[in-house]
Short mmCIF file of C-alpha atoms in Angstrom, two decimals:
data_model
loop_
_atom_site.label_atom_id
_atom_site.label_comp_id
_atom_site.label_asym_id
_atom_site.label_seq_id
_atom_site.Cartn_x
_atom_site.Cartn_y
_atom_site.Cartn_z
CA UNK A 90 13.70 22.31 -23.61
CA UNK A 91 14.67 19.49 -21.29
CA UNK A 92 12.70 19.57 -18.13
CA UNK A 93 13.71 17.77 -14.97
CA UNK A 94 11.38 18.17 -12.00
CA UNK A 95 11.75 17.16 -8.41
CA UNK A 96 8.87 16.52 -6.05
CA UNK A 97 9.80 19.01 -3.36
CA UNK A 98 12.02 22.12 -3.10
CA UNK A 99 12.23 21.96 0.66
CA UNK A 100 11.68 19.03 3.01
CA UNK A 101 12.06 18.67 6.78
CA UNK A 102 12.10 15.17 8.30
CA UNK A 103 12.95 13.63 11.62
CA UNK A 104 15.75 11.20 12.34
CA UNK A 105 14.70 7.62 11.54
CA UNK A 106 11.96 8.57 9.10
CA UNK A 107 11.80 7.01 5.62
CA UNK A 108 12.18 9.70 2.98
CA UNK A 109 11.27 9.54 -0.72
CA UNK A 110 12.66 12.03 -3.22
CA UNK A 111 11.12 11.87 -6.64
CA UNK A 112 12.58 13.01 -9.95
CA UNK A 113 10.85 13.08 -13.32
CA UNK A 114 12.28 14.01 -16.72
CA UNK A 115 10.28 14.58 -19.89
CA UNK A 116 12.90 14.11 -22.63
CA UNK A 117 13.02 10.32 -22.81
CA UNK A 118 16.57 10.27 -21.45
CA UNK A 119 18.11 6.89 -20.71
CA UNK A 120 20.38 8.03 -17.91
CA UNK A 121 19.37 9.48 -14.59
CA UNK A 122 21.50 10.47 -11.61
CA UNK A 123 21.16 11.44 -7.97
CA UNK A 124 23.74 13.77 -6.41
CA UNK A 125 24.08 15.53 -3.12
CA UNK A 126 25.67 18.96 -2.88
CA UNK A 127 27.28 20.25 0.33
CA UNK A 128 29.12 23.51 0.95
CA UNK A 129 32.77 23.34 0.01
CA UNK A 130 32.39 19.98 -1.72
CA UNK A 131 31.76 19.11 -5.33
CA UNK A 132 28.64 17.30 -6.35
CA UNK A 133 28.87 13.70 -5.13
CA UNK A 134 27.17 10.93 -7.00
CA UNK A 135 24.88 8.71 -4.91
CA UNK A 136 23.34 6.39 -7.48
CA UNK A 137 22.70 6.36 -11.19
CA UNK A 138 20.68 4.41 -13.68
CA UNK A 139 21.24 3.71 -17.37
CA UNK A 140 17.86 2.11 -18.00
CA UNK A 141 14.60 1.08 -16.42
CA UNK A 142 15.08 -1.28 -13.46
CA UNK A 143 18.83 -0.78 -13.63
CA UNK A 144 20.78 0.96 -10.92
CA UNK A 145 24.42 1.40 -10.06
CA UNK A 146 26.15 2.72 -7.00
CA UNK A 147 27.95 6.00 -7.16
CA UNK A 148 30.60 7.26 -4.80
CA UNK A 149 28.44 7.57 -1.65
CA UNK A 150 25.54 5.05 -1.79
CA UNK A 151 25.55 4.19 1.93
CA UNK A 152 22.25 5.01 3.59
CA UNK A 153 20.40 5.41 0.27
CA UNK A 154 18.58 3.26 -2.21
CA UNK A 155 16.91 4.02 -5.55
CA UNK A 156 14.08 2.84 -7.71
CA UNK A 157 13.55 3.21 -11.47
CA UNK A 158 10.32 1.48 -12.46
CA UNK A 159 9.61 3.80 -15.37
CA UNK A 160 12.05 5.46 -17.74
CA UNK A 161 11.01 9.01 -16.83
CA UNK A 162 11.07 8.56 -13.04
CA UNK A 163 13.99 7.96 -10.67
CA UNK A 164 13.38 7.86 -6.94
CA UNK A 165 15.87 8.30 -4.14
CA UNK A 166 15.01 6.62 -0.84
CA UNK A 167 16.51 7.29 2.56
CA UNK A 168 15.51 4.19 4.53
CA UNK A 169 16.16 5.77 7.91
CA UNK A 170 17.10 9.41 7.69
CA UNK A 171 20.00 10.68 9.75
CA UNK A 172 21.18 14.21 10.50
CA UNK A 173 24.25 13.75 8.28
CA UNK A 174 21.93 13.35 5.31
CA UNK A 175 20.88 16.96 5.64
CA UNK A 176 21.88 18.33 2.22
CA UNK A 177 20.80 19.62 -1.17
CA UNK A 178 19.82 16.72 -3.42
CA UNK A 179 20.05 17.18 -7.17
CA UNK A 180 18.60 14.91 -9.81
CA UNK A 181 19.99 14.94 -13.37
CA UNK A 182 19.31 13.18 -16.63
CA UNK A 183 21.20 12.70 -19.88
CA UNK A 184 20.84 10.95 -23.20
CA UNK A 185 23.08 8.17 -24.43
CA UNK A 186 25.26 5.50 -22.87
CA UNK A 187 28.35 7.68 -22.70
CA UNK A 188 26.74 10.30 -20.44
CA UNK A 189 26.11 13.28 -22.64
CA UNK A 190 25.42 16.69 -21.10
CA UNK A 191 23.53 16.34 -17.85
CA UNK A 192 20.42 18.36 -17.23
CA UNK A 193 19.54 19.09 -13.63
CA UNK A 194 16.36 19.51 -11.66
CA UNK A 195 15.90 22.45 -9.26
CA UNK A 196 17.03 20.45 -6.22
CA UNK A 197 15.47 19.40 -2.93
CA UNK A 198 16.88 20.93 0.22
CA UNK A 199 16.41 18.23 2.87
CA UNK A 200 16.81 18.96 6.54
CA UNK A 201 16.85 16.03 8.98
CA UNK A 202 16.22 17.00 12.59
CA UNK B 1422 42.73 9.71 -6.21
CA UNK B 1423 40.75 11.96 -8.47
CA UNK B 1424 40.79 15.67 -7.84
CA UNK B 1425 39.41 18.85 -9.34
CA UNK B 1426 40.72 22.18 -8.03
CA UNK B 1427 39.20 25.59 -8.59
CA UNK B 1428 39.30 28.79 -6.53
CA UNK B 1429 36.61 29.02 -3.87
CA UNK B 1430 35.63 32.61 -4.56
CA UNK B 1431 36.47 35.45 -6.97
CA UNK B 1432 35.35 39.07 -7.21
CA UNK B 1433 35.17 41.12 -10.37
CA UNK B 1434 33.72 44.38 -11.56
CA UNK B 1435 30.76 44.83 -13.88
CA UNK B 1436 31.94 45.24 -17.46
CA UNK B 1437 35.31 43.66 -16.81
CA UNK B 1438 36.77 40.26 -17.76
CA UNK B 1439 37.39 37.37 -15.35
CA UNK B 1440 39.12 34.03 -15.80
CA UNK B 1441 38.20 31.08 -13.60
CA UNK B 1442 40.79 28.30 -13.54
CA UNK B 1443 40.30 24.60 -13.10
CA UNK B 1444 43.04 21.98 -12.70
CA UNK B 1445 42.35 18.28 -12.59
CA UNK B 1446 43.91 14.90 -11.90
CA UNK B 1447 41.61 12.09 -12.97
CA UNK B 1448 41.66 8.46 -14.05
CA UNK B 1449 41.46 9.09 -17.74
CA UNK B 1450 39.84 12.01 -19.56
CA UNK B 1451 36.78 12.11 -21.76
CA UNK B 1452 35.91 15.75 -21.71
CA UNK B 1453 35.54 18.73 -19.39
CA UNK B 1454 32.33 20.62 -18.62
CA UNK B 1455 31.57 24.03 -17.17
CA UNK B 1456 28.23 24.62 -15.48
CA UNK B 1457 26.76 27.78 -13.97
CA UNK B 1458 24.70 27.62 -10.80
CA UNK B 1459 22.81 30.59 -9.38
CA UNK B 1460 22.16 30.47 -5.67
CA UNK B 1461 19.31 28.10 -4.87
CA UNK B 1462 18.99 26.93 -8.42
CA UNK B 1463 20.01 23.97 -10.58
CA UNK B 1464 23.34 23.87 -12.39
CA UNK B 1465 22.98 24.74 -16.09
CA UNK B 1466 25.35 23.68 -18.83
CA UNK B 1467 27.73 26.31 -20.21
CA UNK B 1468 30.44 24.57 -22.22
CA UNK B 1469 32.17 21.35 -23.13
CA UNK B 1470 35.83 20.80 -24.20
CA UNK B 1471 37.30 17.53 -25.29
CA UNK B 1472 40.12 18.76 -27.53
CA UNK B 1473 42.84 21.28 -26.66
CA UNK B 1474 42.10 24.87 -27.46
CA UNK B 1475 39.54 27.58 -27.00
CA UNK B 1476 35.79 27.24 -27.46
CA UNK B 1477 33.97 30.55 -27.71
CA UNK B 1478 30.29 31.02 -27.08
CA UNK B 1479 29.19 34.62 -26.92
CA UNK B 1480 30.58 36.33 -23.84
CA UNK B 1481 31.84 33.03 -22.46
CA UNK B 1482 34.87 31.06 -23.63
CA UNK B 1483 36.43 27.86 -22.30
CA UNK B 1484 39.99 26.68 -22.81
CA UNK B 1485 41.50 23.27 -22.33
CA UNK B 1486 45.05 21.92 -22.14
CA UNK B 1487 44.97 18.14 -21.65
CA UNK B 1488 48.75 17.85 -21.27
CA UNK B 1489 48.64 20.30 -18.35
CA UNK B 1490 45.39 19.04 -16.83
CA UNK B 1491 44.09 22.59 -17.00
CA UNK B 1492 41.05 24.52 -18.13
CA UNK B 1493 39.74 28.02 -17.68
CA UNK B 1494 36.43 29.74 -18.19
CA UNK B 1495 36.67 33.29 -19.48
CA UNK B 1496 33.75 35.66 -18.95
CA UNK B 1497 33.80 38.99 -20.81
CA UNK B 1498 31.73 42.15 -20.40
CA UNK B 1499 30.58 40.97 -16.99
CA UNK B 1500 26.99 41.61 -16.00
CA UNK B 1501 25.43 41.53 -12.58
CA UNK B 1502 23.46 38.42 -13.56
CA UNK B 1503 26.79 36.59 -13.97
CA UNK B 1504 27.07 36.45 -10.19
CA UNK B 1505 26.85 32.70 -9.62
CA UNK B 1506 28.94 29.68 -8.83
CA UNK B 1507 30.83 28.08 -11.73
CA UNK B 1508 31.36 24.34 -11.57
CA UNK B 1509 34.12 22.46 -13.41
CA UNK B 1510 33.58 18.76 -14.05
CA UNK B 1511 35.72 16.16 -15.81
CA UNK B 1512 34.45 12.96 -17.35
CA UNK B 1513 36.80 10.14 -16.43
CA UNK B 1514 37.67 6.86 -18.11
CA UNK B 1515 34.42 5.33 -16.84
CA UNK B 1516 32.46 8.21 -18.27
CA UNK B 1517 31.55 9.41 -14.80
CA UNK B 1518 31.67 13.14 -13.97
CA UNK B 1519 34.08 14.23 -11.27
CA UNK B 1520 33.04 17.64 -9.95
CA UNK B 1521 35.02 20.52 -8.50
CA UNK B 1522 33.56 22.35 -5.46
CA UNK B 1523 32.76 25.35 -7.60
CA UNK B 1524 33.94 28.98 -7.75
CA UNK B 1525 31.62 31.62 -6.37
CA UNK B 1526 31.87 34.70 -8.58
CA UNK B 1527 30.82 38.00 -7.06
CA UNK B 1528 30.24 40.90 -9.44
CA UNK B 1529 30.46 44.42 -8.03
CA UNK B 1530 28.97 47.49 -9.74
#
């Protein structure tokens, strides 16, 4: 079974703090993704990566950055958290260049006060 | 722009059949996915369609018509555990997934 884990299920931070969200997958998948999920909206892609040290912007990269130093780990960074970044953050991974089925982690519910 | 439309919420009775529709307008098409997401949990893969027609997998079936930009997910013999949100996603010409907002399915006894 594919397993995607995320470092925290719930996180509360203050405006202006630097926030790190970690994601690890154990299936040697090339592709990793960060989404945010908000009520009434579909999943929105923040950043994705097709390989180690590679990253590409998704639909809503503003206010975020990512790091992929190892194949199994993909980190999402909020340089200076703001209240509009309060959301559910979902990490996913998939195998293959043409984005096969994506497998999701349990999500991190981030609240920025 | 790219758009995926699905009903916000549906209600059905345990043991019955329900059909959740999804219509899409995207830049290209390279397949359509259905995912199930229980409250507070991760989305999990249900089905994938890339050719027109019906794909059956146990109690769940998914249909695709590319010419109409339309898909549906059919759930038979509904069980209480089927209460969840069902997400439709289309892979566009860049092989990126475009997601619908999801349909919350409520099952009543």
